[in-house]
mmCIF file of C-alpha atoms in Angstrom:
data_model
loop_
_atom_site.group_PDB
_atom_site.id
_atom_site.type_symbol
_atom_site.label_atom_id
_atom_site.label_comp_id
_atom_site.label_asym_id
_atom_site.label_seq_id
_atom_site.Cartn_x
_atom_site.Cartn_y
_atom_site.Cartn_z
ATOM 1 C CA MET L 118 0.000 0.000 0.000
ATOM 2 C CA ASP L 119 1.232 3.502 -0.816
ATOM 3 C CA ILE L 120 0.644 6.690 1.165
ATOM 4 C CA LEU L 121 1.116 10.179 -0.235
ATOM 5 C CA PHE L 122 0.712 13.415 1.697
ATOM 6 C CA GLU L 123 -0.200 16.777 0.222
ATOM 7 C CA GLU L 124 -0.315 19.954 2.323
ATOM 8 C CA THR L 125 -1.874 23.297 1.416
ATOM 9 C CA ASN L 126 -2.800 26.055 3.895
ATOM 10 C CA GLN L 127 -3.008 23.758 6.924
ATOM 11 C CA ILE L 128 -5.096 21.304 4.932
ATOM 12 C CA LEU L 129 -3.627 17.827 4.745
ATOM 13 C CA THR L 130 -4.711 15.360 2.082
ATOM 14 C CA ILE L 131 -3.734 11.735 2.634
ATOM 15 C CA PHE L 132 -3.837 9.673 -0.551
ATOM 16 C CA LEU L 133 -4.015 5.919 0.063
ATOM 17 C CA SER L 134 -3.578 3.462 -2.786
ATOM 18 C CA GLY L 135 -3.216 -0.288 -3.196
ATOM 19 C CA GLU L 136 -4.540 -2.871 -0.722
ATOM 20 C CA LEU L 137 -5.316 -2.065 2.906
ATOM 21 C CA ASP L 138 -5.623 -4.977 5.321
ATOM 22 C CA HIS L 139 -4.662 -5.717 8.918
ATOM 23 C CA HIS L 140 -1.124 -6.580 7.825
ATOM 24 C CA ASN L 141 -0.165 -3.264 6.247
ATOM 25 C CA CYS L 142 -2.528 -1.209 8.420
ATOM 26 C CA ILE L 143 -0.038 -1.111 11.309
ATOM 27 C CA ALA L 144 2.699 0.568 9.272
ATOM 28 C CA ALA L 145 0.174 2.925 7.663
ATOM 29 C CA LYS L 146 -1.207 3.887 11.069
ATOM 30 C CA ASP L 147 2.276 4.700 12.367
ATOM 31 C CA ARG L 148 3.210 6.737 9.291
ATOM 32 C CA ILE L 149 -0.024 8.745 9.243
ATOM 33 C CA GLY L 150 0.067 9.180 13.026
ATOM 34 C CA LEU L 151 3.578 10.613 12.839
ATOM 35 C CA LYS L 152 2.593 13.007 10.051
ATOM 36 C CA LEU L 153 -0.477 14.216 11.923
ATOM 37 C CA SER L 154 1.355 14.693 15.203
ATOM 38 C CA MET L 155 4.066 16.792 13.492
ATOM 39 C CA GLY L 156 1.678 19.363 12.036
ATOM 40 C CA SER L 157 -1.284 21.474 12.962
ATOM 41 C CA TYR L 158 -4.083 21.151 10.449
ATOM 42 C CA HIS L 159 -7.535 22.697 10.105
ATOM 43 C CA LYS L 160 -8.761 19.982 7.812
ATOM 44 C CA ILE L 161 -7.689 16.474 6.966
ATOM 45 C CA LEU L 162 -8.909 14.600 3.906
ATOM 46 C CA TYR L 163 -8.454 10.857 3.550
ATOM 47 C CA HIS L 164 -8.544 10.305 -0.217
ATOM 48 C CA LEU L 165 -9.236 6.595 -0.697
ATOM 49 C CA GLU L 166 -10.074 6.418 -4.382
ATOM 50 C CA GLY L 167 -6.762 4.672 -5.084
ATOM 51 C CA LEU L 168 -7.538 1.770 -2.719
ATOM 52 C CA THR L 169 -8.128 -1.445 -4.640
ATOM 53 C CA PHE L 170 -8.985 -3.464 -1.509
ATOM 54 C CA MET L 171 -9.997 -2.589 2.041
ATOM 55 C CA ASP L 172 -11.383 -4.672 4.891
ATOM 56 C CA SER L 173 -12.418 -3.528 8.382
ATOM 57 C CA SER L 174 -8.811 -2.538 9.130
ATOM 58 C CA GLY L 175 -9.660 0.741 7.355
ATOM 59 C CA ILE L 176 -12.012 1.654 10.201
ATOM 60 C CA GLY L 177 -9.245 1.429 12.778
ATOM 61 C CA LEU L 178 -6.869 3.395 10.567
ATOM 62 C CA ILE L 179 -9.274 6.314 10.141
ATOM 63 C CA ALA L 180 -10.418 6.220 13.778
ATOM 64 C CA ASN L 181 -6.803 6.470 14.924
ATOM 65 C CA GLY L 182 -6.291 9.533 12.701
ATOM 66 C CA CYS L 183 -9.451 11.134 14.089
ATOM 67 C CA LYS L 184 -8.176 10.651 17.627
ATOM 68 C CA ILE L 185 -4.957 12.499 16.820
ATOM 69 C CA ALA L 186 -6.805 15.169 14.795
ATOM 70 C CA SER L 187 -9.098 15.875 17.744
ATOM 71 C CA VAL L 188 -6.078 17.210 19.683
ATOM 72 C CA PHE L 189 -5.825 20.207 17.324
ATOM 73 C CA ASP L 190 -9.551 20.259 16.604
ATOM 74 C CA ALA L 191 -9.217 19.462 12.911
ATOM 75 C CA LYS L 192 -12.195 18.469 10.815
ATOM 76 C CA VAL L 193 -11.751 15.120 9.089
ATOM 77 C CA TYR L 194 -13.166 14.201 5.669
ATOM 78 C CA LEU L 195 -13.121 10.863 3.911
ATOM 79 C CA TYR L 196 -13.550 10.504 0.166
ATOM 80 C CA THR L 197 -14.331 7.239 -1.574
ATOM 81 C CA GLU L 198 -16.768 6.305 -4.297
ATOM 82 C CA ASN L 199 -16.273 2.577 -3.678
ATOM 83 C CA GLU L 200 -19.634 1.136 -2.570
ATOM 84 C CA LYS L 201 -18.120 -1.677 -0.497
ATOM 85 C CA HIS L 202 -15.763 0.674 1.316
ATOM 86 C CA LEU L 203 -18.624 3.078 2.013
ATOM 87 C CA LYS L 204 -20.668 0.177 3.359
ATOM 88 C CA ILE L 205 -17.871 -0.830 5.742
ATOM 89 C CA PHE L 206 -17.577 2.762 6.993
ATOM 90 C CA THR L 207 -21.304 3.364 7.411
ATOM 91 C CA MET L 208 -21.938 0.067 9.218
ATOM 92 C CA SER L 209 -19.368 1.165 11.804
ATOM 93 C CA ASN L 210 -20.977 4.634 12.131
ATOM 94 C CA MET L 211 -17.845 6.306 10.819
ATOM 95 C CA GLN L 212 -20.031 9.219 9.697
ATOM 96 C CA GLU L 213 -20.160 10.266 13.363
ATOM 97 C CA LEU L 214 -16.402 10.874 13.309
ATOM 98 C CA VAL L 215 -15.830 12.129 9.776
ATOM 99 C CA THR L 216 -17.658 13.742 6.872
ATOM 100 C CA LEU L 217 -18.116 10.996 4.288
ATOM 101 C CA ILE L 218 -17.834 12.205 0.699
ATOM 102 C CA SER L 219 -18.991 9.749 -1.953
ATOM 103 C CA SER L 220 -18.735 11.643 -5.236
ATOM 104 C CA ARG L 221 -16.242 13.817 -7.068
ATOM 105 C CA LYS L 222 -18.851 16.569 -7.348
ATOM 106 C CA GLU L 223 -19.406 16.548 -3.592
ATOM 107 C CA LEU L 224 -15.649 16.549 -3.013
ATOM 108 C CA ASP L 225 -15.154 19.559 -5.271
ATOM 109 C CA ALA L 226 -17.987 21.434 -3.521
ATOM 110 C CA VAL L 227 -16.683 20.692 -0.022
ATOM 111 C CA TRP L 228 -13.126 21.546 -0.962
ATOM 112 C CA LYS L 229 -14.065 24.762 -2.765
ATOM 113 C CA SER L 230 -15.911 25.979 0.336
ATOM 114 C CA SER L 231 -13.065 24.936 2.644
ATOM 115 C CA MET L 232 -10.579 27.037 0.681
ATOM 116 C CA LYS L 233 -12.570 30.233 1.280
ATOM 117 C CA MET V 24 -25.501 -30.785 -1.978
ATOM 118 C CA GLU V 25 -23.191 -31.946 -4.730
ATOM 119 C CA ILE V 26 -19.554 -30.881 -4.430
ATOM 120 C CA ILE V 27 -18.418 -29.522 -7.797
ATOM 121 C CA ASN V 28 -14.911 -28.560 -6.711
ATOM 122 C CA GLU V 29 -12.973 -28.088 -3.494
ATOM 123 C CA MET V 30 -9.588 -26.909 -2.278
ATOM 124 C CA ARG V 31 -7.632 -26.572 0.943
ATOM 125 C CA VAL V 32 -4.626 -24.404 1.694
ATOM 126 C CA MET V 33 -2.731 -24.249 4.972
ATOM 127 C CA PHE V 34 -0.414 -21.416 5.920
ATOM 128 C CA LEU V 35 1.285 -19.959 8.951
ATOM 129 C CA SER V 36 -0.483 -17.302 10.994
ATOM 130 C CA LYS V 37 1.644 -14.502 9.580
ATOM 131 C CA SER V 38 -0.243 -11.356 8.654
ATOM 132 C CA GLU V 39 1.410 -11.177 5.229
ATOM 133 C CA ASN V 40 -0.605 -14.311 4.397
ATOM 134 C CA GLU V 41 -3.851 -12.314 4.519
ATOM 135 C CA SER V 42 -3.302 -11.134 0.940
ATOM 136 C CA PHE V 43 -2.273 -14.657 -0.124
ATOM 137 C CA SER V 44 -5.558 -16.060 1.216
ATOM 138 C CA ARG V 45 -7.586 -13.445 -0.695
ATOM 139 C CA VAL V 46 -5.771 -14.197 -3.932
ATOM 140 C CA ALA V 47 -6.223 -17.957 -3.424
ATOM 141 C CA ALA V 48 -9.953 -17.500 -2.785
ATOM 142 C CA ALA V 49 -10.393 -15.242 -5.816
ATOM 143 C CA SER V 50 -8.510 -17.661 -8.074
ATOM 144 C CA PHE V 51 -10.560 -20.627 -6.903
ATOM 145 C CA ILE V 52 -13.915 -19.032 -7.689
ATOM 146 C CA SER V 53 -12.820 -17.340 -10.930
ATOM 147 C CA PRO V 54 -14.159 -20.212 -13.169
ATOM 148 C CA LEU V 55 -17.633 -19.315 -11.853
ATOM 149 C CA ASP V 56 -17.221 -15.860 -13.380
ATOM 150 C CA PRO V 57 -18.483 -13.959 -10.307
ATOM 151 C CA THR V 58 -19.474 -10.314 -10.605
ATOM 152 C CA VAL V 59 -16.944 -7.754 -9.370
ATOM 153 C CA SER V 60 -19.219 -7.089 -6.399
ATOM 154 C CA GLU V 61 -19.387 -10.795 -5.459
ATOM 155 C CA LEU V 62 -15.636 -11.173 -5.843
ATOM 156 C CA VAL V 63 -14.928 -8.170 -3.594
ATOM 157 C CA GLU V 64 -17.378 -9.415 -0.959
ATOM 158 C CA ILE V 65 -15.831 -12.904 -0.893
ATOM 159 C CA LYS V 66 -12.275 -11.543 -0.777
ATOM 160 C CA THR V 67 -13.227 -9.192 2.065
ATOM 161 C CA ALA V 68 -14.958 -11.955 4.065
ATOM 162 C CA VAL V 69 -11.935 -14.267 3.634
ATOM 163 C CA SER V 70 -9.586 -11.475 4.682
ATOM 164 C CA GLU V 71 -11.656 -10.826 7.825
ATOM 165 C CA ALA V 72 -11.826 -14.510 8.792
ATOM 166 C CA VAL V 73 -8.098 -15.062 8.238
ATOM 167 C CA SER V 74 -7.233 -11.840 10.103
ATOM 168 C CA ASN V 75 -9.399 -13.030 12.985
ATOM 169 C CA ALA V 76 -7.450 -16.320 13.143
ATOM 170 C CA ILE V 77 -4.079 -14.552 13.029
ATOM 171 C CA ILE V 78 -4.789 -11.621 15.351
ATOM 172 C CA HIS V 79 -7.200 -13.132 17.859
ATOM 173 C CA GLY V 80 -6.809 -16.903 17.469
ATOM 174 C CA TYR V 81 -3.032 -17.057 17.631
ATOM 175 C CA ASP V 82 -2.535 -13.582 19.137
ATOM 176 C CA GLY V 83 1.097 -13.076 18.155
ATOM 177 C CA THR V 84 2.084 -16.748 18.257
ATOM 178 C CA ILE V 85 2.655 -18.881 15.172
ATOM 179 C CA GLY V 86 0.166 -21.577 14.276
ATOM 180 C CA VAL V 87 -1.527 -22.964 11.191
ATOM 181 C CA VAL V 88 -4.529 -21.382 9.497
ATOM 182 C CA THR V 89 -6.551 -23.558 7.118
ATOM 183 C CA LEU V 90 -8.663 -22.096 4.323
ATOM 184 C CA GLU V 91 -11.043 -24.568 2.708
ATOM 185 C CA MET V 92 -13.379 -23.722 -0.140
ATOM 186 C CA ARG V 93 -16.039 -25.710 -1.933
ATOM 187 C CA ILE V 94 -18.261 -25.033 -4.878
ATOM 188 C CA LEU V 95 -21.624 -26.641 -4.245
ATOM 189 C CA ASP V 96 -24.422 -27.154 -6.748
ATOM 190 C CA THR V 97 -22.618 -25.062 -9.373
ATOM 191 C CA ARG V 98 -23.203 -21.569 -7.921
ATOM 192 C CA THR V 99 -22.782 -21.757 -4.129
ATOM 193 C CA VAL V 100 -19.407 -21.013 -2.554
ATOM 194 C CA GLU V 101 -18.670 -22.453 0.894
ATOM 195 C CA ILE V 102 -15.685 -21.080 2.801
ATOM 196 C CA THR V 103 -14.241 -22.464 6.027
ATOM 197 C CA VAL V 104 -11.377 -20.851 7.950
ATOM 198 C CA THR V 105 -9.980 -22.849 10.864
ATOM 199 C CA ASP V 106 -7.349 -22.193 13.512
ATOM 200 C CA GLN V 107 -6.185 -24.094 16.582
ATOM 201 C CA GLY V 108 -5.674 -20.943 18.616
ATOM 202 C CA LYS V 109 -7.108 -19.734 21.879
ATOM 203 C CA GLY V 110 -10.756 -19.756 20.835
ATOM 204 C CA ILE V 111 -13.612 -17.364 21.523
ATOM 205 C CA PRO V 112 -15.098 -17.532 25.033
ATOM 206 C CA ASP V 113 -18.363 -15.747 24.153
ATOM 207 C CA ILE V 114 -19.308 -16.020 20.463
ATOM 208 C CA GLU V 115 -22.459 -13.891 20.688
ATOM 209 C CA LYS V 116 -20.508 -11.093 22.366
ATOM 210 C CA ALA V 117 -17.736 -11.343 19.758
ATOM 211 C CA LYS V 118 -20.321 -10.971 16.970
ATOM 212 C CA GLU V 119 -21.637 -7.675 18.347
ATOM 213 C CA PRO V 120 -20.676 -4.726 16.108
ATOM 214 C CA LEU V 121 -17.752 -2.674 17.476
ATOM 215 C CA PHE V 122 -16.919 -5.257 20.158
ATOM 216 C CA THR V 123 -13.180 -5.833 20.351
ATOM 217 C CA THR V 124 -10.812 -7.412 22.841
ATOM 218 C CA LYS V 125 -8.043 -5.135 21.547
ATOM 219 C CA PRO V 126 -9.310 -1.534 21.813
ATOM 220 C CA ASP V 127 -5.788 -0.275 22.535
ATOM 221 C CA GLU V 128 -4.721 -1.443 19.060
ATOM 222 C CA GLU V 129 -7.537 0.535 17.382
ATOM 223 C CA ARG V 130 -9.240 -2.658 16.261
ATOM 224 C CA ALA V 131 -12.660 -1.848 14.893
ATOM 225 C CA GLY V 132 -14.492 -4.928 16.162
ATOM 226 C CA MET V 133 -16.353 -5.130 12.859
ATOM 227 C CA GLY V 134 -14.868 -8.316 11.387
ATOM 228 C CA PHE V 135 -17.828 -10.617 12.058
ATOM 229 C CA THR V 136 -20.312 -7.894 11.066
ATOM 230 C CA VAL V 137 -18.536 -7.483 7.720
ATOM 231 C CA MET V 138 -18.510 -11.268 7.170
ATOM 232 C CA GLU V 139 -22.226 -11.531 7.986
ATOM 233 C CA THR V 140 -23.073 -8.576 5.741
ATOM 234 C CA PHE V 141 -21.069 -9.678 2.713
ATOM 235 C CA MET V 142 -21.940 -13.378 2.849
ATOM 236 C CA ASP V 143 -25.334 -15.141 2.816
ATOM 237 C CA SER V 144 -24.638 -17.053 6.024
ATOM 238 C CA MET V 145 -21.966 -17.393 8.685
ATOM 239 C CA GLU V 146 -21.523 -19.911 11.487
ATOM 240 C CA ILE V 147 -18.860 -19.964 14.189
ATOM 241 C CA ASP V 148 -17.674 -22.990 16.165
ATOM 242 C CA SER V 149 -15.201 -22.217 18.889
ATOM 243 C CA ALA V 150 -13.915 -23.570 22.161
ATOM 244 C CA PRO V 151 -11.383 -21.985 24.548
ATOM 245 C CA ASP V 152 -7.839 -23.289 23.886
ATOM 246 C CA LYS V 153 -9.111 -25.543 21.081
ATOM 247 C CA GLY V 154 -9.553 -23.065 18.264
ATOM 248 C CA THR V 155 -12.155 -21.511 16.013
ATOM 249 C CA ARG V 156 -13.864 -22.506 12.783
ATOM 250 C CA ILE V 157 -15.745 -19.939 10.722
ATOM 251 C CA MET V 158 -18.026 -21.266 7.990
ATOM 252 C CA MET V 159 -19.583 -18.979 5.401
ATOM 253 C CA LYS V 160 -21.720 -19.502 2.317
ATOM 254 C CA LYS V 161 -22.630 -17.319 -0.616
ATOM 255 C CA SER V 162 -24.704 -18.113 -3.678
ATOM 256 C CA LEU V 163 -23.482 -16.367 -6.789
ATOM 257 C CA THR V 164 -26.137 -14.742 -8.893
ATOM 258 C CA THR V 165 -24.895 -15.015 -12.447
ATOM 259 C CA ASP V 166 -25.783 -18.317 -14.093
ATOM 260 C CA LEU V 167 -23.671 -19.122 -17.112
ATOM 261 C CA THR V 168 -25.631 -22.218 -18.157
#
């Protein structure tokens, strides 16, 4: 699994691609946790469109990021159009922790307003 | 039910074998020409069951995980994942969404919920210090005949 960070005006986008399971989740969690704890962000976007596989390990990964983000009161967004991934997130009530974005149009609208 | 095909693979409880088990499962059912949705659901359920054996069954120790798959009556896939690990003391509790014995490791406690949601049926046999067997079935929709 690959992780790419992009920072603009205290907004951090985390691009995840490849396969996310319990095996590679531990390293991903550490890497993202370190990145989050080194900065101070207003908004964090998990961009998951590059993920080709994800099981319930994704829930723990995002929840861990939310815990760290809550220290500096950042708002967390999660973008995926994958129906199965959305199902896994909604069945765990992830929408209570993050804003789930399920279309490119919605992403563009949210991001345009966040840049103002 | 007539057994059309079956396979069994055994591997060590190393987390890198999670992806191997998914690939093995996907390869085995590929002659049935499942839809992308069915394939993803089966791969996810296998990944959850195998992760459960590795993380909770063996809990950091090395043991053997067995993945067995059968094709029954042409379109039904039966999956069994077995370990000889520490077992589940309270199966009903373990099946509750968000229940986890490892909250400090940010485990979601959604593995069984995902398996139940993505498969048609799921049964768990488990006994403390004996191990756990998870059996799942899914009927594929597309009929090529």
